[in-house]
Amino acid sequence: MSLEASDSWIGHLAVTIGTTEAALRLLFSILVGYPLAIVHRKFLFHKSPSLQHIFFLLCGLTLGYFNYGLEVLHSVICVLILYLNLLFIGGTVLSVIFSISFFMGYLLIGYYYTGTQDYDIKWTIPHCVLTLRLIGKAFRRPKENCTSQSSISTGDWRTYLFFWRLFSRPTVFYEKIHGFCWWCVCREEGSKASLQEVFWKKMLIMTLWGKIVLYKYVACWLLSEGSCTMTGMTYNGQDKNGSDLWDGCCNVKIWDNETTCTFDGLIQSFNINTNLWVAKYIFKRLRFLGNKLLSQAITLLFLAMWHGLHSGYYMCFFNEFLVMKMEKDVTSLVDRLPAVKAFLNLSSLQLPIYILKKFYLLFGMSYCVMPFVLLSASRWLKVYSSLYFVCHIIYIGWHVIYFVMKKMKLVSRLNPDKSKNK
């Protein structure tokens, strides 16, 4: 990755510390959310909601220009297009079709013209999040469109409904601490696994690398969430006990993400807002197909396209499709075998089973997301070849075996009470 930078002070600083100017600008933009939140709380709290909206609008445009220059106008243009869409044809099927086609098309064209062989920090990063927000708006009724507020941030698509709300409890700042520590760890991710190591060492290196490489996303989400909490935008009502909830922008559940030993648990606790969006606006809208598996495949294909045009994105979500189907099949099969299930539930086996499942999860997760990071087929195929495509052999081999078992009706014979094939 080139470390070329402009003659600006931030460009010189980026070269000095050994990073790209675009990455450093993005980091500064995330961190500046904290002083901006303090300004908002000190001078705009209890003020007119319109005044607060103007403040956030100016902050967003300024940070957009700081990062991407006049290319921030791409986002402004799309917001204006959505406004005209809602004004003239909002609340109709045509409005939804137009929004999906235009905004996804605009994003994909942006990827085409700005993409390189590396991960590019360009205007398409915030714009991809905005794309989900704009499409989601088109699905809503006209009255909802008039009362909601639009916003974009790194990794979050939720509507911020509480710009003018008062803080009723002191803000918790744990997000900032976790985020900063994890960002520091991620600076070490540049060290790549040697393809010449013995197989078991490559597995360990892959496992560690995959865990670390995802921390940069966690860091951005937590840092962003911390500043949003200070402004009150994360206020999410109250729970059943009457306690205030501040998880309106939560995009990762740290404890669940670190302790889960299943792929389903990992996905449920990571990139939460995007998963909620595709579940609501894509997966559930495909119910008319009458095939849950097909709906999942189309949803994952949409996610791959939304991320970009690199082959690594499509391989990553293809891997997710394979591993989630396998996990579901294995769980269903174990439920049909009472003796096996009882054995696996023995208290004396819980710790070793958990350790084995955890390593399987961490290695499998790293294996699956590796193309997402390396992007081009020439890179991720080289790594997969060095690992002998081990996980693909397991995943695809399992599906072949399970398909044969179902065709021979061996699965339904295991337990007549649980013979419903899905």
Short mmCIF file of C-alpha atoms in Angstrom, two decimals:
data_model
loop_
_atom_site.label_atom_id
_atom_site.label_comp_id
_atom_site.label_asym_id
_atom_site.label_seq_id
_atom_site.Cartn_x
_atom_site.Cartn_y
_atom_site.Cartn_z
CA MET A 1 0.00 0.00 0.00
CA SER A 2 1.38 3.39 -1.01
CA LEU A 3 2.13 5.86 1.76
CA GLU A 4 2.14 8.87 -0.56
CA ALA A 5 0.58 11.93 1.02
CA SER A 6 -0.08 15.59 0.32
CA ASP A 7 2.05 18.48 1.55
CA SER A 8 -0.46 19.24 4.31
CA TRP A 9 0.44 18.83 7.97
CA ILE A 10 -1.70 15.72 8.21
CA GLY A 11 0.01 14.29 5.14
CA HIS A 12 3.45 14.76 6.70
CA LEU A 13 2.20 13.26 9.97
CA ALA A 14 0.83 10.21 8.14
CA VAL A 15 4.20 9.56 6.47
CA THR A 16 6.00 10.04 9.78
CA ILE A 17 3.96 7.45 11.64
CA GLY A 18 3.87 5.06 8.66
CA THR A 19 0.23 5.12 7.62
CA THR A 20 -1.83 6.54 4.78
CA GLU A 21 -3.17 10.06 4.83
CA ALA A 22 -6.70 8.82 4.10
CA ALA A 23 -6.62 6.46 7.10
CA LEU A 24 -5.32 9.18 9.40
CA ARG A 25 -7.97 11.63 8.24
CA LEU A 26 -10.64 9.03 8.94
CA LEU A 27 -9.25 8.40 12.43
CA PHE A 28 -9.18 12.12 13.20
CA SER A 29 -12.75 12.43 11.97
CA ILE A 30 -13.87 9.72 14.37
CA LEU A 31 -11.98 11.17 17.33
CA VAL A 32 -13.14 14.74 16.69
CA GLY A 33 -16.64 13.50 17.44
CA TYR A 34 -15.80 13.82 21.14
CA PRO A 35 -14.95 17.55 21.24
CA LEU A 36 -17.89 18.21 18.90
CA ALA A 37 -20.13 16.30 21.30
CA ILE A 38 -18.86 18.48 24.16
CA VAL A 39 -19.60 21.63 22.14
CA HIS A 40 -23.10 20.35 21.44
CA ARG A 41 -23.77 19.53 25.07
CA LYS A 42 -22.40 22.82 26.39
CA PHE A 43 -23.91 25.25 23.88
CA LEU A 44 -26.81 23.52 22.09
CA PHE A 45 -28.40 21.32 24.75
CA HIS A 46 -32.06 22.30 25.29
CA LYS A 47 -31.91 24.54 22.23
CA SER A 48 -34.16 24.38 19.18
CA PRO A 49 -34.13 20.97 17.45
CA SER A 50 -33.72 22.76 14.11
CA LEU A 51 -30.61 24.51 15.40
CA GLN A 52 -29.17 21.18 16.52
CA HIS A 53 -29.94 19.62 13.13
CA ILE A 54 -28.08 22.46 11.41
CA PHE A 55 -25.11 21.89 13.73
CA PHE A 56 -24.93 18.19 12.88
CA LEU A 57 -25.43 18.91 9.19
CA LEU A 58 -22.54 21.39 9.11
CA CYS A 59 -20.34 19.01 11.10
CA GLY A 60 -21.08 16.17 8.69
CA LEU A 61 -20.41 18.23 5.57
CA THR A 62 -17.22 19.67 7.05
CA LEU A 63 -15.86 16.25 8.00
CA GLY A 64 -16.89 14.91 4.60
CA TYR A 65 -14.96 17.68 2.88
CA PHE A 66 -11.99 17.15 5.22
CA ASN A 67 -11.79 13.50 4.14
CA TYR A 68 -12.91 13.50 0.52
CA GLY A 69 -12.94 17.10 -0.70
CA LEU A 70 -15.67 17.97 -3.21
CA GLU A 71 -16.44 14.26 -3.62
CA VAL A 72 -18.67 14.69 -0.57
CA LEU A 73 -21.13 16.14 -3.09
CA HIS A 74 -21.89 12.59 -4.21
CA SER A 75 -23.69 12.05 -0.91
CA VAL A 76 -25.40 15.46 -1.10
CA ILE A 77 -26.69 14.71 -4.60
CA CYS A 78 -28.13 11.35 -3.54
CA VAL A 79 -29.89 12.91 -0.54
CA LEU A 80 -31.48 15.48 -2.85
CA ILE A 81 -32.52 12.73 -5.28
CA LEU A 82 -34.20 10.86 -2.43
CA TYR A 83 -36.00 14.04 -1.34
CA LEU A 84 -37.41 14.53 -4.85
CA ASN A 85 -38.31 10.84 -5.00
CA LEU A 86 -40.28 11.02 -1.74
CA LEU A 87 -41.84 14.34 -2.75
CA PHE A 88 -43.29 13.13 -6.03
CA ILE A 89 -43.66 9.31 -5.85
CA GLY A 90 -42.98 8.48 -2.19
CA GLY A 91 -44.99 5.71 -0.56
CA THR A 92 -45.32 3.67 -3.75
CA VAL A 93 -43.75 0.51 -5.12
CA LEU A 94 -42.22 2.60 -7.90
CA SER A 95 -40.46 4.73 -5.31
CA VAL A 96 -38.88 1.65 -3.73
CA ILE A 97 -37.81 0.16 -7.07
CA PHE A 98 -36.32 3.48 -8.16
CA SER A 99 -34.44 3.91 -4.87
CA ILE A 100 -32.91 0.43 -4.90
CA SER A 101 -31.93 0.67 -8.57
CA PHE A 102 -30.60 4.24 -8.51
CA PHE A 103 -28.76 4.29 -5.19
CA MET A 104 -27.22 0.82 -5.54
CA GLY A 105 -26.34 1.62 -9.14
CA TYR A 106 -24.74 4.90 -8.08
CA LEU A 107 -22.71 3.11 -5.41
CA LEU A 108 -21.53 0.34 -7.75
CA ILE A 109 -20.48 2.87 -10.39
CA GLY A 110 -18.58 4.69 -7.65
CA TYR A 111 -16.82 1.45 -6.73
CA TYR A 112 -15.95 0.85 -10.38
CA TYR A 113 -14.31 4.24 -10.91
CA THR A 114 -12.54 4.53 -7.55
CA GLY A 115 -11.51 0.94 -6.84
CA THR A 116 -7.95 -0.35 -6.90
CA GLN A 117 -6.35 -3.62 -5.80
CA ASP A 118 -6.26 -2.42 -2.19
CA TYR A 119 -8.82 -1.36 0.40
CA ASP A 120 -9.59 2.23 -0.55
CA ILE A 121 -10.63 4.86 1.97
CA LYS A 122 -12.62 7.07 -0.39
CA TRP A 123 -16.03 8.71 -0.54
CA THR A 124 -17.63 5.34 -1.22
CA ILE A 125 -17.05 4.26 2.41
CA PRO A 126 -19.55 6.63 4.06
CA HIS A 127 -21.67 6.58 0.92
CA CYS A 128 -22.31 2.83 1.18
CA VAL A 129 -23.79 3.40 4.65
CA LEU A 130 -25.83 6.31 3.32
CA THR A 131 -27.10 4.06 0.53
CA LEU A 132 -28.77 1.77 3.06
CA ARG A 133 -30.30 4.76 4.84
CA LEU A 134 -31.68 6.18 1.58
CA ILE A 135 -33.15 2.86 0.45
CA GLY A 136 -34.64 2.29 3.90
CA LYS A 137 -36.34 5.69 3.72
CA ALA A 138 -38.07 4.74 0.48
CA PHE A 139 -39.66 1.70 2.15
CA ARG A 140 -41.40 3.87 4.73
CA ARG A 141 -44.78 5.53 4.56
CA PRO A 142 -44.82 9.23 3.59
CA LYS A 143 -45.67 10.34 7.14
CA GLU A 144 -42.68 8.46 8.52
CA ASN A 145 -40.41 9.96 5.89
CA CYS A 146 -41.39 13.45 6.91
CA THR A 147 -40.68 12.95 10.60
CA SER A 148 -37.44 10.97 10.47
CA GLN A 149 -33.91 12.33 10.33
CA SER A 150 -31.16 11.12 8.04
CA SER A 151 -27.57 10.65 9.04
CA ILE A 152 -24.51 8.62 8.14
CA SER A 153 -21.58 7.34 10.15
CA THR A 154 -18.97 4.59 9.87
CA GLY A 155 -20.84 1.31 10.21
CA ASP A 156 -24.24 2.57 11.38
CA TRP A 157 -27.52 3.02 9.49
CA ARG A 158 -30.06 3.71 12.25
CA THR A 159 -32.16 6.82 12.32
CA TYR A 160 -31.20 9.26 15.07
CA LEU A 161 -34.54 10.23 16.57
CA PHE A 162 -33.31 11.86 19.74
CA PHE A 163 -31.21 14.89 18.75
CA TRP A 164 -33.15 17.06 21.15
CA ARG A 165 -33.48 14.59 24.05
CA LEU A 166 -32.01 15.40 27.46
CA PHE A 167 -29.54 13.06 29.17
CA SER A 168 -31.26 11.65 32.22
CA ARG A 169 -28.24 9.60 33.32
CA PRO A 170 -24.44 10.19 33.18
CA THR A 171 -22.89 8.87 29.97
CA VAL A 172 -20.79 5.73 30.11
CA PHE A 173 -17.46 6.08 28.29
CA TYR A 174 -16.33 2.45 28.10
CA GLU A 175 -16.68 2.52 24.30
CA LYS A 176 -13.84 5.03 24.00
CA ILE A 177 -11.42 2.94 26.06
CA HIS A 178 -12.10 -0.31 24.22
CA GLY A 179 -12.01 1.38 20.84
CA PHE A 180 -8.67 3.11 21.37
CA CYS A 181 -6.98 -0.01 22.75
CA TRP A 182 -8.17 -2.12 19.83
CA TRP A 183 -7.08 0.47 17.30
CA CYS A 184 -3.58 0.33 18.81
CA VAL A 185 -3.57 -3.46 18.48
CA CYS A 186 -4.63 -3.22 14.84
CA ARG A 187 -1.51 -1.29 13.91
CA GLU A 188 0.30 -4.62 14.11
CA GLU A 189 -1.90 -6.33 11.52
CA GLY A 190 0.57 -5.62 8.72
CA SER A 191 2.59 -8.73 9.58
CA LYS A 192 1.34 -11.50 7.28
CA ALA A 193 1.50 -15.23 7.74
CA SER A 194 4.37 -16.93 5.99
CA LEU A 195 3.05 -19.34 3.42
CA GLN A 196 6.08 -21.56 3.96
CA GLU A 197 5.24 -22.53 7.55
CA VAL A 198 4.06 -26.02 8.47
CA PHE A 199 0.32 -26.54 8.28
CA TRP A 200 -0.52 -26.33 11.98
CA LYS A 201 1.49 -23.12 12.35
CA LYS A 202 -0.34 -21.58 9.40
CA MET A 203 -3.62 -22.47 11.09
CA LEU A 204 -2.56 -20.71 14.29
CA ILE A 205 -1.27 -17.67 12.41
CA MET A 206 -4.48 -17.48 10.38
CA THR A 207 -6.56 -17.71 13.56
CA LEU A 208 -4.68 -14.90 15.28
CA TRP A 209 -4.56 -12.72 12.16
CA GLY A 210 -8.29 -13.01 11.55
CA LYS A 211 -9.14 -12.02 15.11
CA ILE A 212 -6.89 -8.98 15.01
CA VAL A 213 -7.91 -7.78 11.57
CA LEU A 214 -11.57 -7.43 12.60
CA TYR A 215 -10.64 -5.21 15.53
CA LYS A 216 -10.23 -2.20 13.24
CA TYR A 217 -13.97 -2.39 12.53
CA VAL A 218 -14.77 -2.86 16.20
CA ALA A 219 -12.55 0.11 17.04
CA CYS A 220 -14.31 2.43 14.61
CA TRP A 221 -17.75 1.35 15.80
CA LEU A 222 -16.97 1.75 19.49
CA LEU A 223 -15.25 5.09 19.05
CA SER A 224 -18.17 6.38 16.97
CA GLU A 225 -20.69 5.02 19.46
CA GLY A 226 -18.95 6.76 22.35
CA SER A 227 -19.23 10.25 20.83
CA CYS A 228 -22.81 9.60 19.69
CA THR A 229 -23.73 8.61 23.24
CA MET A 230 -22.40 11.93 24.51
CA THR A 231 -24.79 13.79 22.21
CA GLY A 232 -27.78 11.65 23.23
CA MET A 233 -28.24 10.08 19.80
CA THR A 234 -27.87 6.54 21.15
CA TYR A 235 -30.79 6.88 23.58
CA ASN A 236 -33.10 3.96 22.80
CA GLY A 237 -35.95 4.22 25.30
CA GLN A 238 -36.20 2.03 28.37
CA ASP A 239 -36.07 -1.66 29.07
CA LYS A 240 -38.77 -3.66 30.85
CA ASN A 241 -37.33 -2.59 34.21
CA GLY A 242 -37.56 1.08 33.37
CA SER A 243 -33.80 1.55 32.97
CA ASP A 244 -32.58 3.84 30.20
CA LEU A 245 -31.05 2.18 27.15
CA TRP A 246 -28.10 3.77 25.37
CA ASP A 247 -27.62 1.18 22.64
CA GLY A 248 -29.28 3.00 19.73
CA CYS A 249 -26.01 2.96 17.73
CA CYS A 250 -24.56 -0.27 19.09
CA ASN A 251 -22.93 -2.17 16.24
CA VAL A 252 -21.08 -4.86 18.19
CA LYS A 253 -21.92 -6.69 21.42
CA ILE A 254 -18.48 -7.16 22.90
CA TRP A 255 -19.21 -9.83 25.50
CA ASP A 256 -21.33 -11.93 23.17
CA ASN A 257 -18.81 -11.56 20.35
CA GLU A 258 -15.88 -12.64 22.52
CA THR A 259 -17.58 -15.55 24.28
CA THR A 260 -19.73 -17.14 21.59
CA CYS A 261 -18.57 -20.41 20.07
CA THR A 262 -21.00 -20.55 17.13
CA PHE A 263 -21.04 -18.75 13.80
CA ASP A 264 -24.64 -17.74 14.38
CA GLY A 265 -23.70 -16.09 17.67
CA LEU A 266 -20.76 -14.37 15.99
CA ILE A 267 -22.90 -12.91 13.23
CA GLN A 268 -25.63 -11.84 15.66
CA SER A 269 -23.11 -9.85 17.72
CA PHE A 270 -21.07 -8.27 14.89
CA ASN A 271 -22.07 -5.50 12.47
CA ILE A 272 -25.47 -5.56 14.12
CA ASN A 273 -27.05 -2.61 12.34
CA THR A 274 -26.23 -3.79 8.84
CA ASN A 275 -27.53 -7.26 9.70
CA LEU A 276 -30.76 -5.76 11.02
CA TRP A 277 -31.13 -3.67 7.88
CA VAL A 278 -30.72 -6.56 5.42
CA ALA A 279 -33.00 -8.75 7.54
CA LYS A 280 -35.75 -6.12 7.49
CA TYR A 281 -35.48 -4.76 3.96
CA ILE A 282 -34.05 -7.66 1.95
CA PHE A 283 -34.42 -11.08 3.60
CA LYS A 284 -37.97 -10.66 4.91
CA ARG A 285 -39.08 -9.00 1.66
CA LEU A 286 -38.08 -12.17 -0.21
CA ARG A 287 -40.62 -14.27 1.65
CA PHE A 288 -42.68 -14.51 -1.55
CA LEU A 289 -40.00 -16.83 -2.98
CA GLY A 290 -41.14 -19.53 -0.57
CA ASN A 291 -37.57 -20.76 -0.08
CA LYS A 292 -35.61 -19.62 2.95
CA LEU A 293 -32.31 -20.90 1.59
CA LEU A 294 -32.74 -18.97 -1.65
CA SER A 295 -33.66 -15.84 0.30
CA GLN A 296 -30.47 -16.18 2.37
CA ALA A 297 -28.38 -16.61 -0.77
CA ILE A 298 -29.85 -13.49 -2.41
CA THR A 299 -29.40 -11.50 0.81
CA LEU A 300 -25.73 -12.46 1.03
CA LEU A 301 -25.26 -11.62 -2.64
CA PHE A 302 -26.74 -8.18 -1.96
CA LEU A 303 -24.31 -7.71 0.93
CA ALA A 304 -21.37 -8.67 -1.28
CA MET A 305 -22.43 -6.17 -3.95
CA TRP A 306 -22.98 -3.49 -1.31
CA HIS A 307 -19.40 -3.91 -0.09
CA GLY A 308 -17.87 -3.60 -3.54
CA LEU A 309 -16.79 -5.29 -6.76
CA HIS A 310 -13.74 -7.21 -5.51
CA SER A 311 -14.00 -11.00 -5.82
CA GLY A 312 -12.97 -11.35 -2.17
CA TYR A 313 -16.29 -9.93 -0.98
CA TYR A 314 -18.26 -12.51 -2.95
CA MET A 315 -16.09 -15.38 -1.77
CA CYS A 316 -16.42 -14.20 1.83
CA PHE A 317 -20.22 -14.19 1.76
CA PHE A 318 -20.28 -17.48 -0.18
CA ASN A 319 -18.23 -18.90 2.70
CA GLU A 320 -20.77 -17.50 5.17
CA PHE A 321 -23.57 -19.21 3.27
CA LEU A 322 -21.74 -22.56 3.39
CA VAL A 323 -20.74 -22.40 7.05
CA MET A 324 -24.14 -21.21 8.32
CA LYS A 325 -25.94 -23.96 6.41
CA MET A 326 -23.52 -26.55 7.78
CA GLU A 327 -23.90 -25.28 11.35
CA LYS A 328 -27.67 -25.40 11.07
CA ASP A 329 -27.59 -28.93 9.63
CA VAL A 330 -25.22 -30.25 12.29
CA THR A 331 -27.31 -28.72 15.09
CA SER A 332 -30.46 -30.25 13.63
CA LEU A 333 -28.77 -33.63 13.28
CA VAL A 334 -27.52 -33.62 16.89
CA ASP A 335 -31.05 -32.79 18.07
CA ARG A 336 -32.23 -35.95 16.33
CA LEU A 337 -29.70 -38.06 18.25
CA PRO A 338 -30.67 -38.02 21.96
CA ALA A 339 -27.71 -40.17 23.01
CA VAL A 340 -25.20 -37.91 21.26
CA LYS A 341 -26.87 -34.80 22.64
CA ALA A 342 -26.83 -36.20 26.17
CA PHE A 343 -23.15 -37.10 25.83
CA LEU A 344 -22.26 -33.61 24.61
CA ASN A 345 -24.16 -32.11 27.53
CA LEU A 346 -22.09 -33.92 30.18
CA SER A 347 -20.78 -31.34 32.62
CA SER A 348 -17.29 -32.83 32.60
CA LEU A 349 -17.03 -32.25 28.84
CA GLN A 350 -18.25 -28.65 28.69
CA LEU A 351 -14.84 -26.98 28.98
CA PRO A 352 -12.96 -29.14 26.43
CA ILE A 353 -15.91 -28.98 24.03
CA TYR A 354 -16.06 -25.21 24.41
CA ILE A 355 -12.32 -24.89 23.72
CA LEU A 356 -12.58 -27.06 20.60
CA LYS A 357 -15.64 -25.19 19.34
CA LYS A 358 -13.97 -21.85 20.04
CA PHE A 359 -10.85 -22.72 18.08
CA TYR A 360 -12.99 -24.08 15.24
CA LEU A 361 -14.95 -20.83 15.24
CA LEU A 362 -11.90 -18.54 15.33
CA PHE A 363 -10.05 -20.43 12.62
CA GLY A 364 -13.18 -20.84 10.50
CA MET A 365 -14.03 -17.15 10.89
CA SER A 366 -10.50 -16.13 9.88
CA TYR A 367 -10.58 -18.53 6.95
CA CYS A 368 -13.92 -17.19 5.75
CA VAL A 369 -13.15 -13.45 6.05
CA MET A 370 -9.63 -13.66 4.61
CA PRO A 371 -10.82 -12.96 1.02
CA PHE A 372 -12.74 -9.95 2.36
CA VAL A 373 -9.41 -8.44 3.47
CA LEU A 374 -7.15 -9.54 0.62
CA LEU A 375 -9.78 -8.58 -2.00
CA SER A 376 -8.25 -9.93 -5.23
CA ALA A 377 -8.46 -13.59 -6.27
CA SER A 378 -4.72 -13.77 -6.97
CA ARG A 379 -4.09 -13.06 -3.28
CA TRP A 380 -6.75 -15.08 -1.47
CA LEU A 381 -6.37 -18.10 -3.76
CA LYS A 382 -2.66 -18.24 -2.85
CA VAL A 383 -3.51 -18.36 0.86
CA TYR A 384 -6.28 -20.91 0.39
CA SER A 385 -3.91 -23.07 -1.66
CA SER A 386 -1.34 -22.98 1.12
CA LEU A 387 -4.04 -24.21 3.50
CA TYR A 388 -5.15 -26.90 1.00
CA PHE A 389 -8.68 -25.42 0.94
CA VAL A 390 -9.24 -27.30 4.18
CA CYS A 391 -12.44 -25.54 5.25
CA HIS A 392 -13.99 -25.69 1.80
CA ILE A 393 -13.37 -29.42 1.73
CA ILE A 394 -15.12 -29.71 5.11
CA TYR A 395 -18.03 -27.40 4.27
CA ILE A 396 -18.76 -28.65 0.76
CA GLY A 397 -18.04 -32.26 1.74
CA TRP A 398 -20.55 -31.99 4.55
CA HIS A 399 -23.25 -30.63 2.24
CA VAL A 400 -22.73 -33.49 -0.18
CA ILE A 401 -22.94 -36.07 2.61
CA TYR A 402 -25.98 -34.44 4.20
CA PHE A 403 -27.73 -34.20 0.83
CA VAL A 404 -27.20 -37.92 0.24
CA MET A 405 -28.44 -38.71 3.74
CA LYS A 406 -31.62 -36.73 3.15
CA LYS A 407 -32.19 -38.34 -0.24
CA MET A 408 -31.85 -41.76 1.36
CA LYS A 409 -34.18 -40.54 4.13
CA LEU A 410 -31.59 -41.44 6.72
CA VAL A 411 -32.05 -38.11 8.50
CA SER A 412 -35.80 -38.47 8.95
CA ARG A 413 -35.39 -42.01 10.27
CA LEU A 414 -33.10 -40.89 13.09
CA ASN A 415 -35.95 -39.42 15.09
CA PRO A 416 -39.52 -39.62 13.76
CA ASP A 417 -40.61 -36.77 16.03
CA LYS A 418 -38.15 -34.36 14.34
CA SER A 419 -38.40 -35.46 10.75
CA LYS A 420 -39.51 -32.15 9.26
CA ASN A 421 -37.05 -31.28 6.53
CA LYS A 422 -36.37 -27.61 6.06
#
